CSV table of C-alpha atoms and ligand atoms in Angstrom, one decimal:
chain,number,residue,atom,x,y,z
A,1266,MET,CA,-48.1,16.7,5.0
A,1267,ARG,CA,-45.0,15.5,6.4
A,1268,LEU,CA,-42.2,18.3,5.9
A,1269,TRP,CA,-39.4,16.4,7.4
A,1270,SER,CA,-38.5,12.7,7.6
A,1271,SER,CA,-36.6,11.7,10.8
A,1272,PRO,CA,-33.7,11.5,10.9
A,1273,VAL,CA,-33.2,7.6,11.8
A,1274,THR,CA,-35.6,7.8,8.3
A,1275,VAL,CA,-33.6,9.9,6.1
A,1276,SER,CA,-30.5,7.8,7.6
A,1277,MET,CA,-32.4,4.4,6.4
A,1278,ARG,CA,-33.2,5.7,3.4
A,1279,ILE,CA,-29.5,7.1,2.3
A,1280,ALA,CA,-27.6,3.4,3.5
A,1281,SER,CA,-30.6,1.7,1.3
A,1282,ASN,CA,-29.4,3.4,-1.9
A,1283,ALA,CA,-26.4,3.2,-1.2
A,1284,ARG,CA,-26.1,-0.5,-0.8
A,1285,ARG,CA,-28.9,-0.6,-3.9
A,1286,ILE,CA,-26.3,0.9,-5.8
A,1287,ALA,CA,-22.9,-0.7,-4.4
A,1288,ARG,CA,-24.9,-3.9,-5.3
A,1289,HIS,CA,-25.8,-2.6,-9.2
A,1290,ALA,CA,-21.9,-1.1,-9.0
A,1291,ARG,CA,-21.0,-4.2,-8.6
A,1292,HIS,CA,-22.7,-6.1,-10.7
A,1293,HIS,CA,-21.5,-4.2,-13.5
A,1294,SER,CA,-17.9,-4.0,-11.0
A,1295,ALA,CA,-14.2,-3.6,-12.7
A,1296,LEU,CA,-12.9,-6.7,-11.0
A,1297,ALA,CA,-15.2,-7.9,-14.0
A,1298,GLN,CA,-14.9,-5.8,-16.5
A,1299,PRO,CA,-11.7,-5.3,-19.0
A,1300,GLN,CA,-10.8,-1.6,-18.1
A,1301,PRO,CA,-9.7,1.3,-20.9
A,1302,ARG,CA,-6.7,2.3,-20.6
A,1303,PRO,CA,-4.5,4.5,-23.4
A,1304,ALA,CA,-3.7,3.1,-26.8
A,1305,PRO,CA,-1.5,-0.1,-26.7
A,1306,PRO,CA,1.9,0.5,-27.1
A,1307,THR,CA,3.3,0.1,-30.8
A,1308,SER,CA,4.7,-3.8,-31.3
A,1309,GLY,CA,7.6,-3.3,-29.6
A,1310,LYS,CA,6.7,-1.6,-27.0
A,1311,THR,CA,6.7,-2.8,-23.8
A,1312,ASP,CA,2.8,-2.4,-22.8
A,1313,PRO,CA,2.8,-0.4,-18.4
A,1314,TYR,CA,-0.1,-2.9,-18.1
A,1315,VAL,CA,0.6,-6.2,-19.6
A,1316,LEU,CA,4.4,-4.9,-17.0
A,1317,LEU,CA,2.9,-4.0,-14.0
A,1318,ALA,CA,-1.0,-6.2,-14.3
A,1319,PRO,CA,-0.6,-8.1,-11.0
A,1320,HIS,CA,0.3,-5.2,-9.0
A,1321,LEU,CA,-2.3,-2.7,-10.1
A,1322,GLU,CA,-4.9,-5.6,-9.5
A,1323,GLN,CA,-3.9,-5.8,-6.4
A,1324,LEU,CA,-3.0,-2.4,-5.8
A,1325,ARG,CA,-7.2,-1.6,-6.7
A,1326,THR,CA,-7.7,-4.5,-4.5
A,1327,SER,CA,-6.3,-3.8,-1.7
A,1328,LEU,CA,-7.4,-0.1,-1.7
A,1329,LEU,CA,-10.8,-0.9,-0.4
A,1330,THR,CA,-9.5,-2.2,2.9
A,1331,LEU,CA,-7.8,1.9,3.1
A,1332,LEU,CA,-11.4,3.0,2.7
A,1333,GLY,CA,-14.1,0.7,5.4
A,1334,SER,CA,-16.3,3.1,8.3
A,1335,SER,CA,-19.1,2.3,10.5
A,1336,HIS,CA,-21.5,4.0,8.5
A,1337,PRO,CA,-22.6,2.1,5.2
A,1338,SER,CA,-23.7,4.6,3.1
A,1339,LEU,CA,-19.8,6.5,3.8
A,1340,ASN,CA,-18.4,3.1,2.9
A,1341,ALA,CA,-20.9,2.9,-0.5
A,1342,ILE,CA,-19.8,6.5,-1.7
A,1343,ALA,CA,-16.4,6.0,-1.6
A,1344,GLN,CA,-15.5,3.2,-2.5
A,1345,TYR,CA,-18.7,4.2,-6.0
A,1346,TYR,CA,-16.3,5.0,-8.5
A,1347,PHE,CA,-13.5,2.2,-7.5
A,1348,LEU,CA,-15.7,-0.5,-8.6
A,1349,HIS,CA,-16.3,1.1,-11.7
A,1350,PRO,CA,-13.6,0.4,-14.7
A,1351,SER,CA,-10.5,3.2,-14.7
A,1352,LYS,CA,-7.4,3.6,-16.8
A,1353,GLN,CA,-5.8,3.5,-12.9
A,1354,LEU,CA,-2.7,5.4,-14.6
A,1355,ARG,CA,-1.6,7.1,-11.8
A,1356,PRO,CA,-0.9,4.6,-9.9
A,1357,LEU,CA,0.8,3.0,-12.9
A,1358,LEU,CA,2.4,6.8,-13.4
A,1359,VAL,CA,3.9,5.4,-9.9
A,1360,LEU,CA,4.7,2.0,-10.2
A,1361,LEU,CA,6.2,2.0,-13.7
A,1362,PHE,CA,8.5,5.0,-12.0
A,1363,ALA,CA,9.6,2.9,-9.1
A,1364,ARG,CA,10.6,-0.2,-11.7
A,1365,ALA,CA,12.4,2.5,-13.9
A,1366,THR,CA,14.8,3.7,-11.5
A,1367,ASN,CA,14.7,1.6,-7.9
A,1368,GLY,CA,18.3,0.9,-7.4
A,1369,LEU,CA,20.1,4.0,-8.8
A,1370,GLY,CA,19.4,6.2,-5.9
A,1371,ALA,CA,22.0,7.3,-3.3
A,1372,GLU,CA,20.1,6.3,-0.6
A,1373,PHE,CA,18.6,2.4,-1.9
A,1374,PRO,CA,20.4,0.7,0.5
A,1375,GLN,CA,18.5,2.5,3.3
A,1376,VAL,CA,14.9,2.0,1.8
A,1377,ASN,CA,15.0,-1.0,1.2
A,1378,TRP,CA,17.0,-2.3,3.8
A,1379,ALA,CA,14.0,-0.5,6.6
A,1380,ALA,CA,11.6,-1.8,3.8
A,1381,ASP,CA,13.1,-5.8,4.6
A,1382,ASN,CA,13.5,-4.8,7.8
A,1383,ALA,CA,9.7,-4.3,9.0
A,1384,ARG,CA,8.0,-7.5,9.5
A,1385,ALA,CA,5.7,-7.1,6.9
A,1386,ARG,CA,6.7,-3.9,6.4
A,1387,GLN,CA,2.5,-3.6,4.5
A,1388,GLN,CA,1.0,-4.4,8.3
A,1389,GLU,CA,2.8,-1.8,9.4
A,1390,LEU,CA,2.2,0.4,7.0
A,1391,ASP,CA,-1.3,0.4,8.2
A,1392,ALA,CA,-0.1,-0.2,11.8
A,1393,PRO,CA,-1.4,4.1,13.1
A,1394,LEU,CA,1.4,5.9,14.1
A,1395,THR,CA,-0.6,7.8,17.0
A,1396,ARG,CA,-2.7,5.8,20.2
A,1397,LYS,CA,-6.5,3.9,18.8
A,1398,ASP,CA,-8.1,5.6,21.5
A,1399,VAL,CA,-6.8,8.7,20.7
A,1400,LEU,CA,-6.3,8.8,16.7
A,1401,CYS,CA,-10.3,7.4,17.4
A,1402,ASP,CA,-9.9,5.4,13.6
A,1403,TRP,CA,-13.1,3.7,12.9
A,1404,ASN,CA,-12.2,1.1,10.3
A,1405,PRO,CA,-12.9,-2.1,10.5
A,1406,SER,CA,-9.6,-3.2,10.0
A,1407,MET,CA,-8.2,-1.5,12.9
A,1408,PRO,CA,-11.1,-2.8,15.5
A,1409,ASP,CA,-10.1,-0.6,18.2
A,1410,HIS,CA,-12.6,2.3,18.5
A,1411,THR,CA,-12.3,5.7,20.3
A,1412,ALA,CA,-12.4,5.0,24.1
A,1413,SER,CA,-16.1,5.4,26.0
A,1414,PHE,CA,-17.2,8.9,26.7
A,1415,GLU,CA,-19.3,8.1,28.7
A,1416,SER,CA,-16.6,8.7,31.7
A,1417,ALA,CA,-13.5,11.7,31.0
A,1418,PHE,CA,-11.4,10.6,29.2
A,1419,GLU,CA,-7.9,9.6,31.5
A,1420,LEU,CA,-5.0,10.3,31.1
A,1421,ARG,CA,-2.4,7.3,30.6
A,1422,ILE,CA,1.7,8.1,30.5
A,1423,PRO,CA,2.9,6.2,27.8
A,1424,PRO,CA,5.6,3.0,27.9
A,1425,PRO,CA,8.8,3.9,26.6
A,1426,GLN,CA,9.3,3.0,23.3
A,1427,PRO,CA,11.9,1.2,20.9
A,1428,SER,CA,13.9,3.9,18.7
A,1429,PRO,CA,13.4,4.0,14.7
A,1430,TYR,CA,15.8,1.7,13.7
A,1431,THR,CA,18.3,2.6,12.8
A,1432,PRO,CA,20.8,0.9,9.4
A,1433,PRO,CA,22.8,-0.7,10.4
A,1434,PRO,CA,26.9,1.2,10.0
A,1435,PRO,CA,27.9,-0.4,6.6
A,1436,LEU,CA,24.9,0.1,4.9
A,1437,LEU,CA,25.7,4.0,6.0
A,1438,HIS,CA,28.9,4.4,5.6
A,1439,GLN,CA,29.0,2.0,1.7
A,1440,THR,CA,29.5,3.6,-1.6
A,1441,HIS,CA,26.4,2.9,-4.1
A,1442,SER,CA,27.0,1.6,-6.9
A,1443,PRO,CA,23.2,2.2,-8.3
A,1444,ALA,CA,21.9,-0.3,-10.2
A,1445,LEU,CA,18.3,-1.5,-11.3
A,1446,THR,CA,17.2,-3.6,-9.2
A,1447,HIS,CA,13.4,-5.1,-9.7
A,1448,THR,CA,12.6,-4.3,-6.0
A,1449,MET,CA,8.4,-3.0,-5.9
A,1450,LEU,CA,9.1,-1.3,-1.9
A,1451,PRO,CA,5.5,-1.2,0.0
A,1452,THR,CA,5.8,2.0,0.6
A,1453,GLN,CA,5.6,2.7,-3.3
A,1454,LEU,CA,2.8,1.2,-3.4
A,1455,ARG,CA,0.8,2.1,-0.6
A,1456,LEU,CA,1.4,5.8,-3.1
A,1457,ALA,CA,0.6,4.3,-5.7
A,1458,GLN,CA,-3.3,3.5,-3.9
A,1459,ILE,CA,-2.4,7.8,-2.4
A,1460,VAL,CA,-2.4,9.2,-5.6
A,1461,GLU,CA,-5.6,6.5,-7.1
A,1462,MET,CA,-7.9,8.2,-4.1
A,1463,ILE,CA,-7.5,11.8,-4.3
A,1464,HIS,CA,-8.3,11.7,-7.8
A,1465,VAL,CA,-11.5,10.2,-7.1
A,1466,ALA,CA,-11.8,12.6,-4.2
A,1467,SER,CA,-11.3,15.4,-6.8
A,1468,LEU,CA,-14.0,13.6,-8.9
A,1469,LEU,CA,-16.5,13.9,-6.9
A,1470,HIS,CA,-16.2,17.0,-6.0
A,1471,ASP,CA,-15.6,18.2,-9.6
A,1472,ASP,CA,-19.1,15.8,-11.0
A,1473,VAL,CA,-21.8,17.6,-8.0
A,1474,LEU,CA,-18.8,21.7,-9.4
A,1475,ASP,CA,-19.8,20.0,-13.0
A,1476,LYS,CA,-23.2,18.5,-12.2
A,1477,SER,CA,-22.7,15.5,-14.0
A,1478,PRO,CA,-24.8,13.3,-14.6
A,1479,LEU,CA,-22.6,10.3,-16.2
A,1480,ARG,CA,-19.5,9.2,-14.9
A,1481,ARG,CA,-16.9,5.8,-15.7
A,1482,GLY,CA,-20.2,5.1,-17.6
A,1483,ALA,CA,-23.1,5.3,-15.1
A,1484,ALA,CA,-24.5,8.2,-12.8
A,1485,SER,CA,-22.0,9.8,-11.7
A,1486,ALA,CA,-21.8,9.9,-7.3
A,1487,PRO,CA,-23.8,12.5,-6.5
A,1488,ALA,CA,-26.5,12.1,-9.1
A,1489,ALA,CA,-26.7,8.1,-7.5
A,1490,PHE,CA,-25.8,9.9,-3.5
A,1491,GLY,CA,-27.0,13.6,-4.4
A,1492,ASN,CA,-24.2,16.2,-4.0
A,1493,LYS,CA,-24.2,15.9,0.2
A,1494,LEU,CA,-22.7,13.2,0.0
A,1495,ALA,CA,-20.8,13.2,-2.9
A,1496,VAL,CA,-19.0,16.2,-1.9
A,1497,LEU,CA,-18.2,14.4,1.8
A,1498,GLY,CA,-17.5,10.8,0.4
A,1499,GLY,CA,-14.4,12.8,-1.5
A,1500,ASP,CA,-13.6,14.6,1.8
A,1501,PHE,CA,-13.7,11.8,4.0
A,1502,LEU,CA,-11.1,10.0,0.8
A,1503,LEU,CA,-9.1,12.9,1.6
A,1504,GLY,CA,-8.9,12.2,5.1
A,1505,ARG,CA,-8.1,8.5,4.7
A,1506,ALA,CA,-5.0,9.0,2.2
A,1507,SER,CA,-3.4,12.2,4.8
A,1508,ALA,CA,-3.4,9.4,7.4
A,1509,ALA,CA,-1.7,6.3,5.2
A,1510,LEU,CA,0.3,9.3,3.0
A,1511,SER,CA,2.0,10.3,6.9
A,1512,ARG,CA,2.7,6.2,7.3
A,1513,LEU,CA,4.8,5.8,4.0
A,1514,GLY,CA,8.3,7.8,6.2
A,1515,SER,CA,8.4,10.3,3.9
A,1516,ASN,CA,8.3,14.5,4.8
A,1517,GLU,CA,9.7,14.6,1.3
A,1518,VAL,CA,6.7,12.8,-0.6
A,1519,VAL,CA,3.5,14.1,2.0
A,1520,GLU,CA,5.3,17.8,1.5
A,1521,LEU,CA,4.8,16.8,-2.5
A,1522,ILE,CA,1.6,14.7,-1.9
A,1523,ALA,CA,-0.5,17.5,0.0
A,1524,SER,CA,0.6,20.6,-2.5
A,1525,VAL,CA,-0.8,18.5,-5.0
A,1526,ILE,CA,-4.4,18.3,-3.3
A,1527,ALA,CA,-3.8,22.5,-3.1
A,1528,ASN,CA,-2.8,22.4,-7.0
A,1529,LEU,CA,-6.1,20.4,-7.4
A,1530,VAL,CA,-9.1,23.2,-6.4
A,1531,GLU,CA,-6.9,25.8,-7.7
A,1532,GLY,CA,-6.8,24.9,-10.8
A,1533,GLU,CA,-11.1,24.7,-10.1
A,1534,ILE,CA,-10.8,27.7,-9.4
A,1535,LEU,CA,-8.8,29.1,-12.3
A,1536,GLN,CA,-10.8,27.2,-14.3
A,1537,MET,CA,-14.4,28.8,-13.1
A,1538,LYS,CA,-12.2,32.4,-13.4
A,1539,GLY,CA,-12.1,31.5,-16.8
A,1540,ASN,CA,-10.8,32.8,-19.9
A,1541,GLY,CA,-12.0,36.2,-18.0
A,1542,GLY,CA,-15.1,36.6,-19.6
A,1543,GLU,CA,-18.1,37.8,-17.2
A,1544,ALA,CA,-20.3,35.9,-15.1
A,1545,ALA,CA,-22.0,34.0,-16.6
A,1546,PRO,CA,-26.0,34.5,-17.1
A,1547,SER,CA,-28.0,32.1,-14.5
A,1548,SER,CA,-29.8,30.5,-17.8
A,1549,SER,CA,-26.2,29.0,-18.6
A,1550,SER,CA,-24.7,26.0,-16.7
A,1551,ALA,CA,-21.9,27.6,-16.3
A,1552,GLY,CA,-22.9,30.2,-14.1
A,1553,ASN,CA,-23.3,26.7,-11.8
A,1554,ASP,CA,-25.1,28.6,-8.6
A,1555,ILE,CA,-21.4,29.7,-8.3
A,1556,ASP,CA,-20.9,34.5,-8.1
A,1557,LEU,CA,-18.6,34.1,-10.7
A,1558,LYS,CA,-17.3,37.7,-9.0
A,1559,CYS,CA,-16.5,37.0,-6.3
A,1560,LEU,CA,-13.3,35.5,-7.8
A,1561,HIS,CA,-12.8,38.6,-9.3
A,1562,SER,CA,-11.8,38.1,-12.3
A,1563,SER,CA,-10.1,40.4,-14.5
A,1564,PRO,CA,-10.9,39.8,-18.0
A,1565,LEU,CA,-8.1,39.2,-20.0
A,1566,SER,CA,-7.5,41.0,-23.3
A,1567,THR,CA,-5.2,38.7,-26.2
A,1568,PRO,CA,-4.9,35.6,-27.1
A,1569,SER,CA,-1.7,34.6,-25.1
A,1570,ASP,CA,-2.6,35.6,-22.2
A,1571,LYS,CA,-5.9,33.3,-22.7
A,1572,TRP,CA,-3.7,30.3,-23.8
A,1573,SER,CA,-1.4,31.1,-20.5
A,1574,ILE,CA,-4.2,30.9,-17.6
A,1575,TYR,CA,-5.2,27.9,-19.7
A,1576,LEU,CA,-1.9,25.5,-20.2
A,1577,LYS,CA,-0.9,26.5,-15.8
A,1578,LYS,CA,-5.2,25.4,-15.5
A,1579,THR,CA,-4.3,21.9,-17.5
A,1580,TYR,CA,-0.9,22.0,-15.1
A,1581,LEU,CA,-3.1,21.8,-11.6
A,1582,LYS,CA,-6.5,20.5,-12.4
A,1583,THR,CA,-4.1,16.8,-14.4
A,1584,ALA,CA,-0.3,17.7,-14.4
A,1585,SER,CA,0.0,18.4,-10.9
A,1586,LEU,CA,-1.2,14.5,-9.8
A,1587,MET,CA,1.4,12.7,-12.1
A,1588,ALA,CA,4.0,14.5,-11.9
A,1589,LYS,CA,4.8,15.1,-8.2
A,1590,GLY,CA,3.2,11.6,-7.9
A,1591,ALA,CA,6.2,9.9,-10.7
A,1592,ARG,CA,8.6,12.1,-8.7
A,1593,ALA,CA,7.2,10.8,-4.7
A,1594,ALA,CA,8.6,7.6,-6.2
A,1595,VAL,CA,11.4,8.6,-6.9
A,1596,VAL,CA,11.6,9.8,-3.7
A,1597,LEU,CA,10.4,7.0,-1.6
A,1598,GLY,CA,13.1,4.8,-3.4
A,1599,GLY,CA,15.9,6.5,-1.7
A,1600,CYS,CA,16.8,9.1,-4.2
A,1601,ARG,CA,18.4,11.7,-3.1
A,1602,GLU,CA,18.3,15.7,-4.3
A,1603,GLY,CA,21.2,16.7,-6.8
A,1604,GLU,CA,20.0,13.7,-8.4
A,1605,VAL,CA,19.0,13.0,-12.2
A,1606,TRP,CA,16.4,10.7,-11.0
A,1607,LYS,CA,12.9,13.0,-9.1
A,1608,GLU,CA,14.2,15.6,-11.6
A,1609,VAL,CA,13.5,12.7,-15.0
A,1610,ALA,CA,10.1,12.2,-13.2
A,1611,TYR,CA,9.0,15.4,-13.0
A,1612,ALA,CA,9.4,15.9,-16.4
A,1613,TYR,CA,7.7,13.4,-17.8
A,1614,GLY,CA,4.6,13.1,-15.8
A,1615,ARG,CA,4.8,17.3,-16.4
A,1616,ASN,CA,4.2,16.9,-19.5
A,1617,LEU,CA,2.4,13.7,-19.7
A,1618,GLY,CA,-0.7,15.4,-17.7
A,1619,ILE,CA,-0.6,18.3,-20.1
A,1620,ALA,CA,-0.4,16.1,-23.7
A,1621,PHE,CA,-3.2,13.5,-21.7
A,1622,GLN,CA,-5.7,16.6,-20.3
A,1623,LEU,CA,-5.1,18.5,-24.2
A,1624,ILE,CA,-6.4,14.4,-25.6
A,1625,ASP,CA,-9.1,14.5,-23.2
A,1626,ASP,CA,-10.1,18.8,-24.3
A,1627,THR,CA,-10.2,17.4,-27.9
A,1628,LEU,CA,-12.0,13.2,-27.4
A,1629,ASP,CA,-14.9,16.6,-25.1
A,1630,PHE,CA,-16.4,17.1,-29.6
A,1631,SER,CA,-14.6,13.8,-30.9
A,1632,SER,CA,-16.4,11.3,-29.2
A,1633,SER,CA,-19.2,10.3,-28.3
A,1634,THR,CA,-20.8,10.0,-24.7
A,1635,ALA,CA,-21.3,6.4,-24.7
A,1636,GLN,CA,-17.8,6.0,-25.4
A,1637,LEU,CA,-16.3,8.0,-23.0
A,1638,GLY,CA,-18.7,7.5,-20.7
A,1639,LYS,CA,-19.7,10.8,-19.7
A,1640,PRO,CA,-21.6,13.1,-21.5
A,1641,GLY,CA,-20.0,15.1,-25.0
A,1642,PHE,CA,-19.5,18.3,-25.1
A,1643,ALA,CA,-19.0,18.9,-21.7
A,1644,ASP,CA,-16.6,21.8,-21.9
A,1645,LEU,CA,-18.6,24.6,-23.8
A,1646,ARG,CA,-21.3,23.5,-21.6
A,1647,LEU,CA,-19.9,24.4,-18.8
A,1648,GLY,CA,-19.1,27.8,-20.7
A,1649,LEU,CA,-15.2,26.6,-21.1
A,1650,ALA,CA,-13.0,27.5,-23.7
A,1651,THR,CA,-10.3,24.9,-24.2
A,1652,GLY,CA,-7.9,24.2,-26.1
A,1653,PRO,CA,-9.6,23.5,-29.5
A,1654,ALA,CA,-12.2,26.2,-29.1
A,1655,LEU,CA,-8.8,28.8,-28.1
A,1656,TYR,CA,-7.8,27.9,-31.6
A,1657,ALA,CA,-10.0,27.9,-33.4
A,1658,ALA,CA,-11.6,31.8,-32.2
A,1659,GLU,CA,-7.5,32.2,-34.6
A,1660,GLU,CA,-9.3,30.8,-38.1
A,1661,PHE,CA,-13.0,33.3,-36.5
A,1662,PRO,CA,-12.2,35.7,-34.4
A,1663,GLU,CA,-16.6,35.8,-33.4
A,1664,LEU,CA,-15.3,32.7,-31.3
A,1665,GLU,CA,-13.9,35.8,-29.2
A,1666,ALA,CA,-16.9,37.5,-28.3
A,1667,MET,CA,-18.7,33.9,-27.0
A,1668,ILE,CA,-15.6,32.8,-24.9
A,1669,GLY,CA,-15.5,35.6,-23.1
A,1670,ARG,CA,-19.3,35.4,-22.3
A,1671,ARG,CA,-18.5,31.4,-21.6
A,1672,PHE,CA,-21.1,30.7,-23.7
A,1673,GLY,CA,-23.4,32.1,-22.3
A,1674,GLY,CA,-25.3,34.0,-25.6
A,1675,ASP,CA,-28.9,32.3,-26.6
A,1676,GLY,CA,-27.8,29.5,-29.1
A,1677,ASP,CA,-23.5,30.1,-28.5
A,1678,VAL,CA,-23.3,26.0,-27.8
A,1679,GLU,CA,-24.2,25.7,-31.1
A,1680,THR,CA,-22.4,28.1,-33.2
A,1681,ALA,CA,-19.4,27.6,-31.6
A,1682,LEU,CA,-19.5,24.1,-31.8
A,1683,THR,CA,-20.3,24.3,-35.9
A,1684,LEU,CA,-16.9,27.2,-36.4
A,1685,ILE,CA,-15.5,24.3,-33.3
A,1686,SER,CA,-15.4,21.9,-35.9
A,1687,SER,CA,-15.2,23.6,-39.2
A,1688,SER,CA,-12.1,25.4,-38.1
A,1689,ARG,CA,-8.1,22.8,-36.7
A,1690,GLY,CA,-9.0,23.1,-34.0
A,1691,VAL,CA,-8.7,19.2,-32.8
A,1692,GLU,CA,-6.5,18.5,-35.5
A,1693,ARG,CA,-3.3,21.0,-33.5
A,1694,THR,CA,-4.7,20.5,-30.0
A,1695,ARG,CA,-3.7,17.5,-31.2
A,1696,GLU,CA,-0.5,18.5,-32.4
A,1697,LEU,CA,0.6,20.5,-29.2
A,1698,ALA,CA,0.2,17.3,-26.5
A,1699,ARG,CA,2.2,15.4,-29.3
A,1700,VAL,CA,4.9,18.4,-29.4
A,1701,HIS,CA,4.7,17.8,-25.0
A,1702,ALA,CA,4.5,14.1,-25.1
A,1703,GLU,CA,7.5,13.6,-27.3
A,1704,LYS,CA,9.3,16.0,-24.5
A,1705,ALA,CA,7.8,13.1,-21.5
A,1706,ARG,CA,9.3,10.6,-24.0
A,1707,GLU,CA,13.1,12.9,-24.6
A,1708,VAL,CA,13.3,13.0,-20.7
A,1709,LEU,CA,13.3,9.2,-20.3
A,1710,ALA,CA,16.8,9.2,-22.0
A,1711,PHE,CA,18.6,9.8,-18.9
A,1712,LEU,CA,16.7,6.8,-17.5
A,1713,PRO,CA,18.4,4.0,-18.0
A,1714,ARG,CA,17.1,1.0,-20.7
A,1715,SER,CA,15.0,-0.8,-19.2
A,1716,GLU,CA,11.4,-2.9,-19.4
A,1717,ALA,CA,9.5,-0.3,-17.5
A,1718,ARG,CA,11.3,2.8,-19.0
A,1719,ASP,CA,10.2,1.4,-22.9
A,1720,ALA,CA,6.3,1.0,-20.8
A,1721,LEU,CA,7.0,4.9,-20.4
A,1722,GLU,CA,8.1,5.3,-23.5
A,1723,GLY,CA,5.2,3.2,-25.2
A,1724,LEU,CA,3.1,4.9,-22.5
A,1725,THR,CA,3.7,8.3,-24.5
A,1726,GLU,CA,1.9,7.2,-27.5
A,1727,GLY,CA,-0.8,5.5,-26.1
A,1728,VAL,CA,-1.9,8.2,-24.8
A,1729,VAL,CA,-1.9,10.6,-27.5
A,1730,ARG,CA,-3.4,8.4,-29.6
A,1731,ARG,CA,-6.2,7.6,-26.9
A,1732,GLN,CA,-10.2,7.7,-28.8
A,1733,TRP,CA,-11.8,8.5,-25.4
B,412,FPP,C1,-12.1,16.8,-12.9
B,412,FPP,O1,-12.1,17.5,-15.5
B,412,FPP,C2,-11.8,17.3,-11.8
B,412,FPP,C3,-10.4,17.1,-11.8
B,412,FPP,C4,-9.5,16.9,-12.9
B,412,FPP,C5,-9.3,17.8,-10.6
B,412,FPP,C6,-10.4,18.0,-10.1
B,412,FPP,C7,-10.6,19.1,-8.7
B,412,FPP,C8,-11.4,19.4,-7.8
B,412,FPP,C9,-13.0,19.8,-8.3
B,412,FPP,C10,-10.4,20.2,-6.8
B,412,FPP,C11,-11.3,19.5,-4.9
B,412,FPP,C12,-10.2,18.5,-5.0
B,412,FPP,C13,-10.3,17.7,-4.3
B,412,FPP,C14,-8.3,16.3,-4.3
B,412,FPP,C15,-11.2,17.6,-3.7
B,412,FPP,P1,-12.6,17.9,-16.1
B,412,FPP,O2,-14.0,17.9,-15.2
B,412,FPP,O3,-12.0,18.7,-16.7
B,412,FPP,O4,-13.2,15.3,-16.5
B,412,FPP,P2,-14.4,15.5,-17.0
B,412,FPP,O5,-15.1,15.3,-17.3
B,412,FPP,O6,-14.1,14.0,-16.6
B,412,FPP,O7,-15.7,15.5,-14.9
B,413,MG,MG1,-16.2,16.8,-14.2
């Protein structure tokens, strides 16, 4: 019996599997299907998806060009989740904040001037900052591959570069009277793509950690390609997102978005440490091959400890990307430190993100696998006590012990489900989500009236009313 396949056979198998899955994905592609989305706003409110439809469509199709590589299997996995319908909530927030604040920031005239003056700016954003033979970017949209390895690399003295353009003096010194414009800057469109790439990278890793068989109504990436390729695909997306980020020309935005990546990992680790419980028995999927003892989780005694860890994890895993993504959009629009606009974006994104995740945690109990496009009751099976379980434990204290052992005892998951569904846990979690959504709505009062502000307001309702 042959134990090993040759590397060539393995890579041919992966490539052919990838092509088959990519064909399947294209067949069921997001481009052909209606997009899932939070509930549309009640009448009279601007529908964010309608307002930004042309941008969202362009964003999705042009994003794929950022992901090309010379490896067909890497292409297939990197593009896989983008070919399935998604809510595109994170890009939507970036674009809505761009529309709701462009023109207000003190440096808007400069950033707008720079955008106008960068000839074919879209190309500028694709252009590497580093010489191509050094950067070695194996992207088909950048045809020059790295220099050959057949001889020693020759030193090349670079020709003098023209100094970067600066706005003309009148623009530098003019006093700016803040007024909304309808301009959307190319850097902001690119930022919307970057946040979606980071989100998808985190999902690729998450589906490995959670051993999830389904995502967006189809086989998850690890189920389709295997764990190793799913992890590598996520890493590849982060690499491409980082290169695109550096080309936006704002260190503040690089700092914000890089900190989101760290937050996502911190949130995931905090979730593994969970509710301060013991390491789950190996029979439970909560163990997930990870030795929880390595994480030095100290038992948390009080319910308020558990709530504070849960909400912190919720911010790190979900709300950070929305809050800092929205703030970064406003920074790119020329908002200076001390101006209120970026504080509004952050406060809105943070509250909306927490509301979104709280609702997600309720849907895990109340929606079917078909509605969710991923398995229901996943959190309990993973040993996680989310809002509904934490509230339910106030009514049924016997849940405390199950939470402590991460639902790892015989029959724990079934008993916990029965107790949670007879409690007010789901309802109270929805109420808490409404409180955060209302806070998000309130901070919008600092912005001038606009269609985009209206749409952001509609989103605070849609996120809470969504059923999947
Ligand atoms: C989905 O959560 C997962 C996330 C929101 C973030 C996961 C983050 C990591 C795995 C850290 C690594 C991050 C990067 C950027 C590589 P969920 O499992 O609660 O939701 P689901 O039901 O949709 O899977
Ligand atoms: Mg998951």
